[in-house]
Coordinates of N, CA and C in Angstrom, one line a residue:
M11 N 86.5 80.4 85.8 CA 87.0 80.5 84.8 C 88.4 80.5 85.8
D12 N 88.7 80.3 86.4 CA 90.2 80.4 87.5 C 91.6 80.4 87.9
I13 N 91.3 80.7 86.0 CA 93.1 80.6 86.0 C 93.7 82.4 85.8
K14 N 94.4 82.4 86.4 CA 95.4 83.4 87.0 C 96.0 83.7 84.7
L15 N 95.7 84.3 84.6 CA 96.2 85.3 82.6 C 97.5 86.4 83.1
P16 N 98.6 86.1 82.2 CA 99.8 86.7 82.2 C 99.1 88.1 81.9
D17 N 100.1 88.9 83.3 CA 99.4 90.4 82.4 C 99.3 90.6 80.5
N18 N 101.2 90.0 80.2 CA 101.0 90.8 78.6 C 100.1 90.1 77.7
L19 N 99.2 88.8 78.8 CA 97.7 88.7 77.7 C 97.0 89.5 77.3
L20 N 97.2 90.5 78.5 CA 95.9 90.5 79.1 C 96.6 92.3 78.4
E21 N 97.4 92.4 78.1 CA 97.7 93.9 77.5 C 97.4 93.5 76.2
N22 N 97.2 92.4 75.3 CA 96.7 92.4 74.2 C 94.8 92.3 74.1
L23 N 94.1 92.1 74.5 CA 92.7 92.4 74.3 C 92.4 93.3 74.4
N24 N 91.4 93.8 73.7 CA 91.0 94.8 73.1 C 89.6 95.4 73.9
P25 N 89.8 96.3 73.8 CA 89.1 97.2 75.1 C 88.1 96.7 75.2
D26 N 86.6 96.5 74.0 CA 85.3 96.3 74.7 C 85.6 94.2 74.5
E27 N 86.9 93.3 74.5 CA 86.9 92.1 74.4 C 87.1 91.5 76.1
T28 N 86.0 90.5 76.1 CA 86.2 90.0 77.6 C 86.4 88.7 77.2
V29 N 86.9 88.5 78.7 CA 87.0 86.7 78.3 C 86.3 85.8 78.7
I30 N 85.8 84.5 77.9 CA 84.9 83.9 78.3 C 85.9 82.2 79.0
D31 N 86.1 82.0 78.8 CA 86.7 80.3 79.2 C 88.0 81.1 78.6
S32 N 89.4 80.1 79.7 CA 90.5 79.9 79.0 C 91.0 78.8 79.5
L33 N 91.9 78.1 79.4 CA 92.8 77.2 78.9 C 94.7 77.5 79.1
K34 N 94.8 76.4 80.4 CA 96.4 76.5 80.6 C 96.9 74.9 80.4
T35 N 98.1 75.2 79.9 CA 98.8 73.5 79.2 C 100.0 73.7 79.6
A36 N 101.1 72.7 79.8 CA 102.1 72.8 80.3 C 102.7 71.9 80.5
T37 N 104.1 72.2 79.9 CA 104.8 70.8 80.3 C 105.9 71.0 81.4
I38 N 107.0 70.4 81.4 CA 108.2 70.2 83.0 C 109.4 71.3 82.4
A39 N 109.4 70.9 81.1 CA 110.3 71.4 80.1 C 110.1 73.2 79.8
S40 N 108.6 74.0 79.9 CA 108.8 74.7 79.6 C 107.8 76.0 80.1
R41 N 107.5 76.6 80.1 CA 106.8 77.5 80.8 C 104.8 77.7 80.2
P42 N 104.0 77.3 80.8 CA 102.8 77.5 80.3 C 102.4 78.0 79.7
D43 N 101.3 77.3 78.1 CA 101.2 78.2 77.6 C 99.0 78.2 77.7
Y44 N 98.9 79.2 77.0 CA 97.4 79.6 77.6 C 96.7 79.6 76.3
T45 N 95.6 79.1 76.7 CA 94.5 79.6 74.9 C 93.2 80.2 76.3
V46 N 92.8 81.5 74.8 CA 91.7 82.0 75.6 C 90.7 82.2 75.0
L47 N 89.3 81.8 75.0 CA 88.3 82.3 74.1 C 87.8 83.5 74.6
T48 N 87.5 84.3 73.6 CA 87.3 85.8 73.8 C 85.7 85.9 73.6
N49 N 85.1 87.2 73.5 CA 83.3 87.1 72.7 C 84.2 87.4 71.3
Q50 N 85.4 87.8 70.6 CA 85.4 88.2 69.3 C 86.4 86.6 68.6
R51 N 87.4 86.2 69.7 CA 88.3 85.7 68.9 C 88.9 84.3 69.9
I52 N 89.8 83.0 69.7 CA 90.6 82.4 70.0 C 91.7 83.1 70.3
I53 N 92.8 83.3 71.4 CA 94.2 83.6 71.5 C 94.7 82.8 72.1
Y54 N 96.1 82.1 71.6 CA 97.1 82.0 71.8 C 97.8 82.5 72.3
F55 N 99.4 81.9 73.3 CA 99.8 82.7 74.0 C 100.8 81.6 75.3
N56 N 101.9 81.6 74.3 CA 102.6 81.2 75.1 C 103.9 82.3 75.5
A57 N 104.4 82.0 77.0 CA 105.3 82.7 77.3 C 106.4 82.1 77.2
K58 N 107.3 83.0 77.3 CA 108.9 82.6 77.2 C 109.8 83.2 78.2
Y59 N 110.7 82.8 78.3 CA 111.7 83.3 79.5 C 111.6 84.3 79.2
L60 N 112.8 85.9 79.6 CA 112.9 87.1 79.7 C 111.9 88.0 79.0
G61 N 111.4 88.1 79.4 CA 109.5 88.6 79.3 C 109.6 88.1 77.5
R62 N 110.2 87.5 76.8 CA 108.8 87.0 75.7 C 108.2 86.7 75.6
Y63 N 107.9 86.8 74.2 CA 106.3 85.5 74.0 C 106.0 85.5 72.5
E64 N 105.0 84.2 72.4 CA 104.4 83.8 71.4 C 102.9 84.3 71.4
L65 N 102.1 85.5 70.9 CA 101.1 85.3 70.4 C 100.6 84.9 69.3
A66 N 99.3 84.5 69.3 CA 98.8 83.8 67.4 C 97.1 84.2 68.3
T67 N 96.4 84.4 67.3 CA 94.6 84.9 67.0 C 94.2 84.1 65.7
I68 N 92.9 83.7 66.0 CA 92.4 83.5 65.0 C 90.8 83.9 65.5
P69 N 90.7 84.9 64.8 CA 88.7 85.5 65.3 C 88.0 84.0 64.9
Y70 N 86.5 84.1 65.4 CA 85.5 83.5 65.0 C 85.5 83.5 63.6
Q71 N 85.2 84.5 62.7 CA 85.3 84.3 61.6 C 86.1 83.8 60.3
K72 N 87.1 83.8 60.9 CA 88.2 83.0 60.3 C 88.4 81.6 60.8
L73 N 87.7 81.0 61.3 CA 87.5 79.4 62.0 C 86.9 79.2 61.7
E74 N 87.9 78.2 60.4 CA 87.5 77.0 59.4 C 87.5 75.9 60.1
R75 N 88.0 75.1 60.8 CA 87.7 73.5 61.7 C 88.1 74.0 62.9
M76 N 88.3 72.6 63.9 CA 88.8 73.0 64.7 C 88.6 71.1 65.2
V77 N 88.9 70.2 65.5 CA 89.5 68.9 65.9 C 89.5 69.1 67.2
A78 N 89.1 67.9 67.7 CA 89.8 68.2 69.4 C 89.3 66.6 69.7
E79 N 91.0 66.0 70.3 CA 90.5 64.8 71.0 C 90.6 64.3 72.6
R80 N 89.6 64.4 73.4 CA 90.6 63.4 74.8 C 90.8 61.9 74.1
G81 N 92.2 61.7 74.8 CA 92.7 60.2 75.4 C 92.1 59.4 76.0
M82 N 92.2 57.9 76.6 CA 92.1 57.4 77.5 C 93.1 57.2 78.7
L83 N 94.4 58.4 78.7 CA 94.5 59.0 80.0 C 94.9 59.8 80.7
R84 N 95.1 60.6 80.6 CA 95.8 62.2 81.4 C 95.2 63.4 80.2
F85 N 96.2 62.7 79.3 CA 96.2 63.8 79.0 C 95.1 63.9 76.8
G86 N 94.6 64.6 76.6 CA 94.7 65.5 74.8 C 95.6 66.5 74.1
T87 N 94.5 66.6 73.0 CA 94.8 67.8 71.9 C 93.9 68.4 71.9
I88 N 93.9 69.5 71.0 CA 92.6 70.6 70.5 C 93.7 70.9 69.3
T89 N 93.0 71.3 68.0 CA 93.8 71.9 67.3 C 93.1 73.0 66.4
F90 N 93.3 74.0 66.0 CA 93.0 75.1 65.2 C 92.9 75.1 64.1
I91 N 92.2 75.7 63.4 CA 92.8 76.2 61.7 C 92.1 77.2 61.0
D92 N 93.0 77.9 60.3 CA 91.7 79.0 60.0 C 91.6 79.3 59.0
E93 N 91.2 80.2 58.2 CA 91.1 80.1 56.7 C 92.2 80.1 55.9
N94 N 93.0 80.4 56.0 CA 94.6 80.5 55.9 C 95.1 79.4 55.9
E95 N 94.7 78.1 57.1 CA 95.6 76.6 56.9 C 96.5 76.8 58.0
E96 N 96.7 77.5 58.4 CA 98.1 78.1 60.1 C 96.9 77.3 61.2
E97 N 97.9 77.3 61.5 CA 96.9 76.2 62.8 C 97.8 76.2 63.9
I98 N 96.7 76.0 65.0 CA 97.4 76.1 66.6 C 97.1 75.2 67.4
A99 N 98.0 74.3 67.5 CA 98.0 73.3 68.2 C 98.3 73.1 69.5
L100 N 97.3 73.1 70.2 CA 97.8 72.4 71.6 C 97.9 71.1 72.1
N101 N 99.3 70.3 73.1 CA 99.0 69.3 73.3 C 98.7 69.2 74.8
R102 N 98.9 67.7 75.0 CA 98.7 67.9 76.5 C 98.0 68.7 77.4
V103 N 96.7 68.9 76.9 CA 95.3 69.9 77.4 C 94.9 68.2 78.7
P104 N 95.4 69.4 79.8 CA 94.5 67.7 80.9 C 93.1 67.7 80.4
K105 N 92.8 66.1 80.6 CA 91.4 65.5 80.3 C 90.3 66.4 80.6
D106 N 90.5 66.4 81.6 CA 89.2 66.9 82.6 C 89.0 68.6 81.7
Q107 N 89.9 68.8 81.2 CA 89.9 70.1 81.2 C 88.8 70.7 79.3
I108 N 88.4 69.4 78.9 CA 88.6 69.7 77.2 C 87.3 69.8 76.8
E109 N 86.3 69.0 77.3 CA 84.5 69.2 77.0 C 84.1 70.8 77.8
P110 N 84.9 70.9 78.6 CA 84.0 72.5 79.1 C 84.9 73.4 77.8
F111 N 86.1 73.7 77.9 CA 86.8 74.3 76.8 C 85.6 74.4 75.6
I112 N 85.4 73.2 75.1 CA 84.8 73.4 73.5 C 83.4 73.6 73.8
N113 N 82.6 72.7 75.1 CA 81.3 74.0 75.2 C 81.3 75.2 75.0
S114 N 82.6 76.1 76.0 CA 82.7 77.3 75.6 C 82.7 78.0 74.6
L115 N 83.7 76.9 73.8 CA 83.9 77.9 72.3 C 83.2 77.5 71.5
E116 N 81.5 76.9 71.6 CA 80.6 76.1 70.7 C 79.1 77.6 71.6
E117 N 79.9 77.5 72.5 CA 78.8 78.6 73.3 C 78.8 80.0 72.7
A118 N 80.6 80.5 72.3 CA 81.1 81.5 71.7 C 80.9 81.4 70.1
L119 N 80.6 81.0 69.6 CA 80.4 80.8 68.5 C 79.1 80.7 67.7
N120 N 78.6 80.2 68.8 CA 76.9 80.4 68.4 C 76.2 82.3 68.9
M121 N 77.1 83.2 69.9 CA 76.9 84.2 70.1 C 77.1 85.0 69.3
I122 N 78.4 84.4 67.6 CA 77.9 85.6 66.8 C 77.3 85.0 65.6
A123 N 77.5 83.4 65.4 CA 76.4 82.9 64.1 C 75.0 83.5 63.7
V124 N 74.5 83.6 62.9 CA 72.7 83.7 62.8 C 72.2 82.7 62.9
E125 N 73.4 81.6 62.1 CA 71.8 80.0 62.2 C 73.3 79.9 63.7
P126 N 72.3 78.9 64.4 CA 73.3 78.4 65.5 C 73.9 77.3 65.0
I127 N 75.1 76.8 65.4 CA 76.1 75.6 64.5 C 76.5 74.6 65.7
S128 N 77.2 73.8 65.1 CA 76.8 72.9 66.2 C 78.0 72.0 66.1
I129 N 78.9 71.2 66.5 CA 80.2 70.7 67.1 C 79.7 68.9 67.4
K130 N 80.2 68.7 65.8 CA 80.0 66.6 66.0 C 80.9 66.1 66.8
R131 N 80.1 65.7 67.9 CA 81.1 64.7 69.3 C 80.6 63.0 68.8
N132 N 81.9 62.5 68.6 CA 82.2 60.7 68.9 C 82.6 60.5 70.5
K133 N 81.6 59.4 70.7 CA 81.8 59.0 72.1 C 82.7 57.7 71.7
G134 N 84.3 57.1 71.8 CA 84.6 56.1 72.1 C 84.6 55.1 73.3
L135 N 85.3 54.1 74.1 CA 85.2 53.1 74.4 C 86.5 53.7 75.2
G136 N 86.4 53.3 77.0 CA 87.5 54.5 77.5 C 87.4 55.6 78.5
G137 N 86.1 55.7 78.0 CA 86.9 57.4 78.1 C 87.4 58.1 76.7
R138 N 87.2 58.1 75.9 CA 88.1 58.8 74.7 C 86.4 59.1 74.2
M139 N 86.7 60.2 73.2 CA 85.9 61.1 72.7 C 86.8 62.4 71.9
N140 N 86.0 62.5 71.2 CA 85.8 63.4 69.9 C 85.0 64.6 69.7
W141 N 85.8 65.7 69.3 CA 84.9 66.8 68.7 C 85.4 67.5 66.8
E142 N 84.9 68.0 66.6 CA 85.1 68.8 65.2 C 84.4 69.0 64.8
F143 N 84.6 70.5 64.6 CA 83.8 71.1 63.8 C 84.6 71.7 62.6
N144 N 83.7 72.2 61.7 CA 83.9 72.5 60.6 C 83.1 73.6 59.5
K145 N 83.7 74.6 59.1 CA 82.5 75.9 59.3 C 82.7 76.0 57.7
P146 N 80.8 76.0 57.2 CA 79.9 75.3 56.3 C 80.6 76.3 55.0
P147 N 80.2 76.5 54.0 CA 80.6 77.8 53.5 C 79.7 78.9 53.7
E148 N 78.7 78.5 53.5 CA 77.4 79.3 53.5 C 77.9 79.9 55.6
M149 N 78.3 80.0 56.2 CA 78.0 80.3 57.7 C 78.1 81.5 57.5
V150 N 76.8 81.9 58.3 CA 76.8 84.1 58.5 C 77.6 84.0 59.8
Y151 N 78.0 85.0 59.5 CA 78.1 85.7 61.1 C 77.5 87.3 61.3
R152 N 77.0 87.5 62.8 CA 77.0 88.7 63.2 C 78.3 89.3 63.1
S153 N 77.7 91.4 63.1 CA 79.5 91.9 63.5 C 80.0 92.1 65.0
S154 N 79.0 92.2 65.7 CA 78.9 91.7 67.1 C 78.2 90.9 67.7
A155 N 79.0 90.7 69.0 CA 78.0 89.2 69.4 C 76.7 89.7 69.9
R156 N 75.9 88.6 70.7 CA 74.6 89.0 71.7 C 74.9 88.3 72.5
P157 N 74.4 89.5 73.3 CA 75.5 89.2 74.8 C 74.9 87.2 75.2
A158 N 76.1 87.5 76.6 CA 76.4 85.7 76.4 C 75.1 85.3 77.6
Q159 N 74.6 84.0 77.5 CA 74.5 82.7 78.4 C 75.5 82.3 78.6
S160 N 75.2 82.3 80.4 CA 76.1 81.4 80.9 C 76.0 80.0 80.0
Y161 N 76.7 79.1 79.7 CA 76.5 76.9 79.1 C 76.2 76.7 80.5
Q162 N 76.8 77.0 81.7 CA 76.6 76.6 82.6 C 75.6 76.2 83.7
N163 N 75.0 77.5 83.3 CA 73.1 77.7 84.0 C 72.3 77.4 83.1
H164 N 73.0 76.8 82.3 CA 71.8 77.7 81.2 C 70.8 76.0 80.9
Q165 N 69.5 76.5 81.2 CA 68.9 75.1 81.7 C 67.6 75.2 81.2
A166 N 66.8 74.3 80.2 CA 65.9 73.8 79.5 C 64.5 75.3 80.1
P167 N 63.7 75.6 79.3 CA 62.7 75.8 79.2 C 62.0 75.0 79.6
K168 N 60.9 75.5 80.8 CA 59.9 74.9 81.3 C 58.9 74.6 80.9
N169 N 58.6 74.8 79.2 CA 57.8 74.0 78.7 C 58.2 73.2 78.0
Q170 N 59.3 72.9 77.2 CA 60.0 71.5 77.3 C 59.7 70.5 77.4
D171 N 59.6 69.2 76.9 CA 59.1 68.4 77.8 C 60.8 67.9 77.5
P172 N 60.8 66.7 79.5 CA 61.9 66.2 79.9 C 62.3 64.9 78.5
L173 N 61.6 63.9 77.8 CA 62.0 63.4 77.6 C 62.8 63.7 76.6
R174 N 62.5 65.1 75.9 CA 63.5 65.2 74.5 C 64.4 66.1 75.2
V175 N 64.7 66.7 76.2 CA 65.7 67.0 76.7 C 66.8 65.5 76.7
L176 N 66.1 65.0 77.2 CA 67.0 63.9 77.9 C 67.7 62.8 76.5
K177 N 66.6 63.1 74.9 CA 67.6 62.1 74.1 C 68.1 63.6 73.8
M178 N 68.2 64.6 73.7 CA 69.1 65.8 72.9 C 70.3 65.8 73.7
R179 N 70.7 65.9 75.5 CA 71.7 65.3 75.9 C 72.5 64.2 75.6
Y180 N 71.8 62.7 75.6 CA 71.9 61.8 75.3 C 73.3 61.2 73.8
A181 N 71.9 62.0 72.4 CA 73.0 63.2 71.3 C 74.3 63.2 71.2
R182 N 74.0 65.2 71.9 CA 75.8 65.0 72.2 C 76.6 64.9 73.1
G183 N 76.1 63.3 74.2 CA 76.9 62.9 74.4 C 77.6 63.1 75.9
E184 N 76.5 63.9 76.7 CA 76.9 64.7 77.6 C 76.9 62.9 79.0
I185 N 76.0 62.2 78.3 CA 75.7 61.1 79.5 C 75.6 60.0 78.7
S186 N 75.9 58.9 79.1 CA 75.4 57.3 78.5 C 74.7 57.0 78.4
E187 N 74.4 55.8 77.3 CA 73.7 54.8 77.2 C 72.9 54.0 78.7
E188 N 73.8 54.2 79.8 CA 73.2 53.3 80.5 C 72.0 54.4 81.7
E189 N 72.7 55.9 81.6 CA 72.3 56.5 82.4 C 71.0 57.5 81.3
Y190 N 71.4 56.9 80.6 CA 70.0 57.3 78.9 C 68.5 56.1 79.3
E191 N 69.4 55.0 79.5 CA 68.1 54.6 79.7 C 67.3 54.1 81.4
K192 N 68.1 54.6 82.4 CA 67.5 54.5 83.6 C 66.8 55.6 83.7
M193 N 67.6 56.7 83.6 CA 65.8 58.5 83.8 C 65.2 58.1 82.4
R194 N 65.5 57.3 81.0 CA 64.3 57.4 80.9 C 63.1 56.3 80.9
E195 N 63.4 55.6 82.4 CA 63.2 54.3 82.9 C 61.8 55.8 84.1
A196 N 62.5 56.5 84.6 CA 61.8 57.1 85.8 C 61.0 58.5 84.6
L197 N 61.7 58.7 83.9 CA 60.5 60.1 83.4 C 59.4 58.8 83.0
S198 N 59.4 57.4 82.3 CA 57.5 57.2 81.5 C 57.5 57.0 83.3
K199 N 58.2 56.8 84.5 CA 57.3 56.1 85.2 C 55.7 57.1 86.1

């Protein structure tokens, strides 16, 4: 995370809250919007002029649905919907920042979920990709998060079959079918 967060946003963090990842979106006509994943909640912060701001939060336990789409061109969208059907919509999200942010969200949700959750991924033509998370009715969360593991530093256990790891990466959409076939052939030799 290399984004400098505004002081007004940092003042609204709880003392025991740590920032996992952040996303900055901006348009030419307005000040930037920040979306922050902490160990407890999703925070949307919209800075306005003259020191004003808009702040919306969704605790992970209240997150009902998340839909994200990466378009063919430069931008994508992410929408969060809570149990009360209130929506936080992020438009013009830089294309290259969407997937790492979704991976961080999945990691954050898994830190408090009793059973592992997964985010459905659909890869389309021309770089298009969609992600969707719908909270099942029986979803149970811990009252406090377990210690975080860095998603980027997460490596497969040494005793895990490399072919199985390769199949999982292909199923999650991390690698293309061509890459999968090449790596599978290399592993079978």
